[in-house]
Amino acid sequence: MSSLAVEKNIFSFILVLLLYLLFSLLQENGGACASADEAAALFNWKTSFQTQNTSLLTSWNLRPMNHKNASGLPQQCTWFGITCINGSTNRLNLTNASVKGTLYNFPFSSLPNLEYLDLSCNELFGTMPPQIGNLSKLIYLNLSANQFSQEIPPEIGYLTNLLVLHLRENQLNGSIPASLGNLKNLSYLSLYNNSLSGVIPPEIGNISKLLYLRMSINNLSGPIPPEIGKLASLQSLGLSKTNLTGSIPKELGNLTNLTILYLFGNKLSGSIPRELGNLKSIMTMELQKNQLTGSIPTSFGNLSKLKTLFLNHNRLTGSIPQELGKLTKLVVMAMDHNQFSGHLPQNLCPNGTLTYFAVHNNLLTGQIPRNLKNCSSLVRARFSGNQLTGNLSEMFGIYPHLHFMDLSNNSFYGELASSWGRCTNLTTLLIAKNKITGSIPPEFGNLTLLHVLDLSSNNLSGEIPIELGNLIFMLKLDLHENLFHGGVPQVLGLLTKLLYLDLSINSLNGPLPGNLGYFQELYLLNFSYNNLSQKIPIQIGRLTQVCLLDLSHNSFRGEIPSEFGNLQNLEALNLSHNSLSGLIPKNIAQLPGLLKIDVSFNNLEGPVPYGKAFQNVTIQQLQGNRDLCGNITGLQPCGSLSEKPVRKKGHKLILLIVLPVLGAVLLSYVVAGVIISSARRKRCRRAKDGNVKDDDLFSRCIFDGKAMYREILEATEAFNSFFCIGEGGYGRVYRAELESKKIVAVKRLHHLSETADRKAFLNEVNALTEIKHRNIVKLHGFCSTAQHSILVYDYLERGSLAKVFHIDEEAKKLDWKKRVNIIKGVAHALSYMHHDCSPPVVHRDITSNNILLDCDYEAHVSDFGTAKLLKKDSANWSALAGTYGYVAPEFAYTMKVTEKCDVYSFGVLIMEVFKGKHPRDLIPRLQSSAPGDIELEDLLDQRLQYPAQKILEILMPIIRIARSCLHVDPQSRPTMHFISRSLSVATPFPGDLDK
Ligand SMILES: *[C@@H]1O[C@H](CO)[C@@H](O)[C@H](O)[C@H]1NC(C)=O
Ligand SMILES: *[C@@H]1O[C@H](CO)[C@@H](O)[C@H](O)[C@H]1NC(C)=O
């Protein structure tokens, strides 16, 4: 028995031993499996992602065979975003890895050593599972910038090792768990930009190590818990835009380490606690957009590190404490939209650091602080909407960085100082509604970055300075309600970016310049209540973006331009109280958006046209005219015409019949798009010149003008200024690369001549397309639609002679030989047009702007004959015949353009080509003095070497020709034929002899 018992014992022993071995084996395996589990569990989570194609996670693959890779590490330790310690996952960082999925399969219980979890900036959604509380070793948890929704699990309060918790920028709702108060080690907590609701749990005050607390942009309610004042280490507190109510707890004054305090955009009320003056580290304090009352505590003068202070948009009262003058570091100070009264602190900007200062819309009185005069750091300043006073010419200095200054709506008096002209970074200057006198200093023309100038409702007088024409970036110019007199300066037409132009209620007189039609984006044009006279320029009809057009209460006469029918965006048109006559153009009635029209008190007659604009018109908008009729209460019906005197009746009948017919014809003409080409008639003789360039490109323009036109519209993005390569009297020139890769220059015309001449015009253009000469820019065709009229020319690479002369580098490339060639080329072109065409074609506008150069510097004359066709009745006389400085003197009294006018302009051009710029005052000397009186050097371009004797021998005869061209008596000038011949036989250039 005993042996049996012994055996049994041994057996038991062996069994136990075996079991132990088995167990320890299992144990060992179990230890090795922990990492395998981590990899498998993480891989399992990965398979739940909605997007598997995220390339960053391609390394996340399970190898079935061997749990260990070559380096002996558990496989997940080599995966992207994973860092291991002792073979276990310590850090998981998938920030910005395009992960789209949930945390439902996240291995919360398989990552026992995870300390850092960063899943920020992905597309994770769904709830945050409560199991997150199992990651007990977490130090860092960042789930920000995802789409997590629903509540923050209170279990997060178990993560007592957390130093950093970022849940910002999700869609979390529900209340903030009080358990966050358990996170005793937490330094950074961000919950901003979610939809969290409820009150801020006072337990937040227990997170005693907190440095950074941000909860802004949520839908919280209730007050700021005073317990936040216990966070003694807090450096940054953000509770803005969270719908908080109640007053600011005075306990916040205990946060002596606080550098940033954002409480703006809540419903905080009550007064600002005096204790905030204890925030001795504060640099940024933003309390704006609340309902705070009371005054600014004088203790704010102690905030010696304060750089940024926003108190705007509250209900603060009292005066702004003088103590703020002690804030030597202050950069930004916004107090606007309160009820502050009294004087501004005198010492503002003590150290020249203030850049942004806003006190607008308060009840401030007294003067601008004296210190501000030397505060050269200012960038933006707003004083508007107070009762500030003082002599404006004395209180401001020179601010080299100033962008924006608003002094409107105060009681400033005195004059505008010329020193404003030295604040050359100004983009906005607003001084409306004050008592400013004197005139606008011409130095305002130096403010070339100015976008907005509003001097309205003052007592400014004098003329509008032409220097304003320099302000080419101007978007809004408002000078209304002043005492300006004189004419409307033509140069205002240069402000082509203008959106808003109001010169109403002044004493401006004379005509409205036609070039105001350049404003491509203008939506408001108001010249009402002035003494403007003459016709309304038809160019106003080019302002296709204009919504409000008010020319009322002036002395305009003539007819309402039918071009107003182009103002497709017009909403309100006021032409009342002028002396306009004739009929109301029918097309105005058809304008789609016109809601309000007033033509009362003019001399208009005839029927009120039928259309949308006149649908709800009342007699008040039509009264006081000579003879309007129509089916409107207060007007006589048009049928009663027969009662009128016979003469009038006849006149009207003709108009009534002819105009609609003419209108319909013209309309169909315009809408269809009119294309002229060279296929039909020949007027000029065939070109004798063998160098005529072959060109069949524009056959398409002949047969399908609309397609051609569309192609040009596309190529220039509907005449986007990006493609603009120049600008002349008739319009802008655009470069268009067509589908065929051919490049053309498209001249977009400001307007065409009177419609009555249209047929003649088309004939003329037609003839011009037939001209072929190596020195004349080929005109391919003309297209006209309701929006645009364009002339299509050959494109020349080097642009105009004027442009080349403008750039020193380019001008130097034009040596004496090239210059003589240019003169010869132009002479040949003019001779051909004057003498080989029947009838002769006069250019009318020979200038260096119209001479274009090709790659070889060969001259090509552009715009032949078009001067005559365009701008026939422009207010700008020079457009009638040429450009100032080139026009023959006799034109001033004969007003007749002859070939001899071109000869004169050619003489000017020769001198310009030699001198490299317009000869100006040399012309009278060339005309009067005997040869030899002028130093030759004065006539030659200083940028080139003084010509050698051989070259001088070629230049001298050409200068003699120029003198004869400039003869005051047209009859004494030579013909172009003669000039062209003389130049041809002139001595060839030295180099040419070798050829
Ligand atoms: C995660 O990686 C990003 C850059 O890849 C880094 O900026 C961030 O600090 C990392 N987060 C953690 C917790 O290591
Ligand atoms: C703001 O808080 C009030 C209570 O103080 C609440 O009635 C209101 O709904 C809240 N508004 C938002 C947008 O959460």
CSV table of N, CA and C in Angstrom, one decimal, residues 9-92:
chain,number,residue,atom,x,y,z
A,9,ASN,N,2.1,9.5,-4.8
A,9,ASN,CA,2.7,10.8,-4.5
A,9,ASN,C,3.6,11.3,-5.7
A,10,ILE,N,4.4,10.3,-6.1
A,10,ILE,CA,5.3,10.7,-7.2
A,10,ILE,C,4.5,11.1,-8.5
A,11,PHE,N,3.4,10.3,-8.7
A,11,PHE,CA,2.6,10.6,-9.8
A,11,PHE,C,2.0,12.1,-9.7
A,12,SER,N,1.5,12.3,-8.5
A,12,SER,CA,1.0,13.6,-8.2
A,12,SER,C,2.0,14.7,-8.4
A,13,PHE,N,3.2,14.4,-7.9
A,13,PHE,CA,4.3,15.3,-8.0
A,13,PHE,C,4.6,15.6,-9.5
A,14,ILE,N,4.7,14.5,-10.3
A,14,ILE,CA,5.0,14.7,-11.7
A,14,ILE,C,3.9,15.5,-12.4
A,15,LEU,N,2.6,15.2,-12.0
A,15,LEU,CA,1.5,15.8,-12.6
A,15,LEU,C,1.6,17.4,-12.3
A,16,VAL,N,1.9,17.6,-11.0
A,16,VAL,CA,2.0,19.0,-10.6
A,16,VAL,C,3.1,19.7,-11.4
A,17,LEU,N,4.2,18.9,-11.5
A,17,LEU,CA,5.4,19.5,-12.3
A,17,LEU,C,5.0,19.7,-13.7
A,18,LEU,N,4.3,18.8,-14.3
A,18,LEU,CA,3.9,18.9,-15.7
A,18,LEU,C,2.9,20.1,-15.8
A,19,LEU,N,2.0,20.1,-14.9
A,19,LEU,CA,1.0,21.3,-15.0
A,19,LEU,C,1.8,22.6,-14.8
A,20,TYR,N,2.7,22.6,-13.9
A,20,TYR,CA,3.5,23.8,-13.7
A,20,TYR,C,4.2,24.2,-15.0
A,21,LEU,N,4.9,23.2,-15.6
A,21,LEU,CA,5.6,23.5,-16.8
A,21,LEU,C,4.7,24.0,-17.9
A,22,LEU,N,3.5,23.3,-18.0
A,22,LEU,CA,2.5,23.7,-19.0
A,22,LEU,C,2.1,25.1,-18.7
A,23,PHE,N,1.8,25.4,-17.4
A,23,PHE,CA,1.3,26.7,-17.1
A,23,PHE,C,2.4,27.8,-17.4
A,24,SER,N,3.6,27.4,-17.0
A,24,SER,CA,4.7,28.5,-17.2
A,24,SER,C,4.8,28.6,-18.7
A,25,LEU,N,4.7,27.6,-19.5
A,25,LEU,CA,4.8,27.7,-20.9
A,25,LEU,C,3.7,28.6,-21.5
A,26,LEU,N,2.5,28.3,-20.9
A,26,LEU,CA,1.4,29.2,-21.3
A,26,LEU,C,1.6,30.6,-20.9
A,27,GLN,N,2.1,30.8,-19.7
A,27,GLN,CA,2.5,32.1,-19.2
A,27,GLN,C,3.4,32.8,-20.2
A,28,GLU,N,4.4,32.1,-20.5
A,28,GLU,CA,5.4,32.6,-21.4
A,28,GLU,C,4.8,33.0,-22.8
A,29,ASN,N,4.0,32.1,-23.3
A,29,ASN,CA,3.3,32.4,-24.5
A,29,ASN,C,2.4,33.6,-24.4
A,30,GLY,N,1.8,33.6,-23.2
A,30,GLY,CA,0.9,34.7,-22.9
A,30,GLY,C,1.6,36.0,-23.0
A,31,GLY,N,2.8,36.1,-22.4
A,31,GLY,CA,3.6,37.3,-22.4
A,31,GLY,C,4.0,37.7,-23.8
A,32,ALA,N,4.4,36.7,-24.6
A,32,ALA,CA,4.7,37.0,-26.0
A,32,ALA,C,3.5,37.5,-26.8
A,33,CYS,N,2.4,37.0,-26.4
A,33,CYS,CA,1.2,37.3,-27.1
A,33,CYS,C,0.7,38.8,-26.9
A,34,ALA,N,1.1,39.4,-25.7
A,34,ALA,CA,0.6,40.7,-25.4
A,34,ALA,C,0.8,41.7,-26.6
A,35,SER,N,2.0,41.7,-27.2
A,35,SER,CA,2.3,42.5,-28.3
A,35,SER,C,1.5,42.0,-29.6
A,36,ALA,N,1.5,40.7,-29.7
A,36,ALA,CA,0.7,40.2,-30.9
A,36,ALA,C,-0.7,40.7,-30.8
A,37,ASP,N,-1.2,40.7,-29.6
A,37,ASP,CA,-2.6,41.2,-29.4
A,37,ASP,C,-2.7,42.7,-29.8
A,38,GLU,N,-1.7,43.5,-29.4
A,38,GLU,CA,-1.7,44.9,-29.7
A,38,GLU,C,-1.8,45.1,-31.2
A,39,ALA,N,-0.9,44.3,-31.9
A,39,ALA,CA,-0.9,44.4,-33.4
A,39,ALA,C,-2.2,44.0,-34.0
A,40,ALA,N,-2.7,42.8,-33.5
A,40,ALA,CA,-4.0,42.3,-34.0
A,40,ALA,C,-5.1,43.3,-33.7
A,41,ALA,N,-5.1,43.8,-32.5
A,41,ALA,CA,-6.2,44.7,-32.1
A,41,ALA,C,-6.2,46.0,-32.9
A,42,LEU,N,-5.0,46.5,-33.1
A,42,LEU,CA,-4.8,47.8,-33.9
A,42,LEU,C,-5.2,47.5,-35.3
A,43,PHE,N,-4.8,46.3,-35.8
A,43,PHE,CA,-5.1,46.0,-37.2
A,43,PHE,C,-6.7,45.9,-37.4
A,44,ASN,N,-7.3,45.3,-36.4
A,44,ASN,CA,-8.7,45.1,-36.4
A,44,ASN,C,-9.4,46.5,-36.4
A,45,TRP,N,-8.9,47.4,-35.7
A,45,TRP,CA,-9.4,48.8,-35.7
A,45,TRP,C,-9.3,49.4,-37.1
A,46,LYS,N,-8.1,49.1,-37.7
A,46,LYS,CA,-7.8,49.7,-39.0
A,46,LYS,C,-8.9,49.2,-40.0
A,47,THR,N,-9.2,47.9,-39.9
A,47,THR,CA,-10.1,47.3,-40.9
A,47,THR,C,-11.5,47.9,-40.8
A,48,SER,N,-11.8,48.6,-39.7
A,48,SER,CA,-13.1,49.3,-39.6
A,48,SER,C,-13.1,50.7,-40.2
A,49,PHE,N,-12.0,51.1,-40.7
A,49,PHE,CA,-12.0,52.5,-41.3
A,49,PHE,C,-12.8,52.5,-42.6
A,50,GLN,N,-13.4,53.6,-42.9
A,50,GLN,CA,-14.2,53.7,-44.1
A,50,GLN,C,-13.4,53.9,-45.4
A,51,THR,N,-12.2,54.5,-45.1
A,51,THR,CA,-11.3,54.6,-46.3
A,51,THR,C,-10.1,53.8,-46.0
A,52,GLN,N,-9.9,52.8,-46.8
A,52,GLN,CA,-8.7,52.0,-46.6
A,52,GLN,C,-7.5,52.5,-47.4
A,53,ASN,N,-7.8,53.4,-48.2
A,53,ASN,CA,-6.8,53.8,-49.2
A,53,ASN,C,-5.8,54.9,-48.6
A,54,THR,N,-5.9,55.2,-47.3
A,54,THR,CA,-5.0,56.2,-46.8
A,54,THR,C,-3.6,55.6,-46.8
A,55,SER,N,-2.8,56.2,-47.7
A,55,SER,CA,-1.5,55.7,-48.0
A,55,SER,C,-0.6,55.7,-46.8
A,56,LEU,N,-0.9,56.5,-45.8
A,56,LEU,CA,0.0,56.6,-44.6
A,56,LEU,C,-0.1,55.2,-43.8
A,57,LEU,N,-1.2,54.5,-44.0
A,57,LEU,CA,-1.4,53.3,-43.2
A,57,LEU,C,-1.1,52.0,-43.9
A,58,THR,N,-0.4,52.1,-45.0
A,58,THR,CA,0.0,50.9,-45.8
A,58,THR,C,0.9,50.0,-44.9
A,59,SER,N,1.6,50.6,-44.0
A,59,SER,CA,2.5,49.8,-43.2
A,59,SER,C,1.7,48.9,-42.2
A,60,TRP,N,0.5,49.3,-41.9
A,60,TRP,CA,-0.4,48.6,-40.9
A,60,TRP,C,-0.9,47.3,-41.5
A,61,ASN,N,0.0,46.3,-41.6
A,61,ASN,CA,-0.3,45.0,-42.1
A,61,ASN,C,0.1,43.9,-41.1
A,62,LEU,N,-0.7,42.9,-40.9
A,62,LEU,CA,-0.3,41.8,-40.1
A,62,LEU,C,0.4,40.7,-40.9
A,63,ARG,N,1.6,40.3,-40.4
A,63,ARG,CA,2.3,39.2,-41.0
A,63,ARG,C,1.8,37.9,-40.3
A,64,PRO,N,1.2,36.9,-40.9
A,64,PRO,CA,0.6,35.8,-40.2
A,64,PRO,C,1.6,34.9,-39.6
A,65,MET,N,2.8,34.7,-40.2
A,65,MET,CA,3.7,33.6,-39.8
A,65,MET,C,4.4,34.0,-38.5
A,66,ASN,N,5.3,35.0,-38.5
A,66,ASN,CA,6.2,35.3,-37.5
A,66,ASN,C,5.7,36.6,-36.8
A,67,HIS,N,5.6,36.5,-35.5
A,67,HIS,CA,5.2,37.7,-34.8
A,67,HIS,C,6.3,38.7,-34.7
A,68,LYS,N,7.5,38.3,-34.9
A,68,LYS,CA,8.6,39.3,-34.8
A,68,LYS,C,9.2,39.5,-36.1
A,69,ASN,N,9.6,40.7,-36.4
A,69,ASN,CA,10.3,41.0,-37.6
A,69,ASN,C,11.8,40.9,-37.5
A,70,ALA,N,12.5,41.3,-38.5
A,70,ALA,CA,14.0,41.1,-38.5
A,70,ALA,C,14.6,41.7,-37.3
A,71,SER,N,14.1,42.9,-36.9
A,71,SER,CA,14.8,43.6,-35.8
A,71,SER,C,14.4,43.0,-34.5
A,72,GLY,N,13.5,42.1,-34.5
A,72,GLY,CA,13.1,41.5,-33.3
A,72,GLY,C,12.0,42.2,-32.6
A,73,LEU,N,11.5,43.3,-33.2
A,73,LEU,CA,10.4,44.1,-32.5
A,73,LEU,C,9.1,43.5,-32.8
A,74,PRO,N,8.1,43.6,-31.9
A,74,PRO,CA,6.7,43.3,-32.3
A,74,PRO,C,6.3,44.1,-33.5
A,75,GLN,N,5.5,43.5,-34.4
A,75,GLN,CA,5.4,44.1,-35.7
A,75,GLN,C,4.7,45.5,-35.7
A,76,GLN,N,3.8,45.8,-34.7
A,76,GLN,CA,3.1,47.1,-34.8
A,76,GLN,C,4.1,48.2,-34.5
A,77,CYS,N,5.2,47.8,-33.8
A,77,CYS,CA,6.2,48.9,-33.5
A,77,CYS,C,6.9,49.5,-34.7
A,78,THR,N,6.7,48.8,-35.8
A,78,THR,CA,7.3,49.3,-37.1
A,78,THR,C,6.3,50.0,-37.9
A,79,TRP,N,5.1,50.0,-37.4
A,79,TRP,CA,4.0,50.6,-38.2
A,79,TRP,C,4.1,52.2,-38.1
A,80,PHE,N,3.5,52.8,-39.2
A,80,PHE,CA,3.4,54.2,-39.2
A,80,PHE,C,2.7,54.8,-38.0
A,81,GLY,N,3.2,55.8,-37.3
A,81,GLY,CA,2.5,56.5,-36.3
A,81,GLY,C,2.6,55.8,-34.9
A,82,ILE,N,3.4,54.6,-34.8
A,82,ILE,CA,3.4,53.9,-33.5
A,82,ILE,C,4.8,53.9,-33.0
A,83,THR,N,4.9,54.3,-31.7
A,83,THR,CA,6.2,54.2,-31.0
A,83,THR,C,6.0,53.2,-29.8
A,84,CYS,N,7.0,52.3,-29.7
A,84,CYS,CA,6.9,51.3,-28.6
A,84,CYS,C,8.0,51.6,-27.6
A,85,ILE,N,7.7,51.2,-26.4
A,85,ILE,CA,8.7,51.1,-25.3
A,85,ILE,C,8.6,49.7,-24.7
A,86,ASN,N,9.7,49.1,-24.7
A,86,ASN,CA,9.8,47.6,-24.2
A,86,ASN,C,8.8,46.8,-25.0
A,87,GLY,N,8.7,46.9,-26.3
A,87,GLY,CA,7.9,46.1,-27.1
A,87,GLY,C,6.4,46.3,-27.0
A,88,SER,N,6.0,47.4,-26.3
A,88,SER,CA,4.6,47.6,-26.2
A,88,SER,C,4.3,49.1,-26.7
A,89,THR,N,3.1,49.2,-27.2
A,89,THR,CA,2.8,50.5,-27.8
A,89,THR,C,2.7,51.6,-26.8
A,90,ASN,N,3.5,52.6,-27.0
A,90,ASN,CA,3.5,53.7,-26.0
A,90,ASN,C,2.9,55.0,-26.6
A,91,ARG,N,3.1,55.1,-27.9
A,91,ARG,CA,2.6,56.4,-28.5
A,91,ARG,C,1.9,56.0,-29.8
A,92,LEU,N,0.7,56.5,-30.0
A,92,LEU,CA,0.0,56.3,-31.3
A,92,LEU,C,-0.4,57.7,-31.8
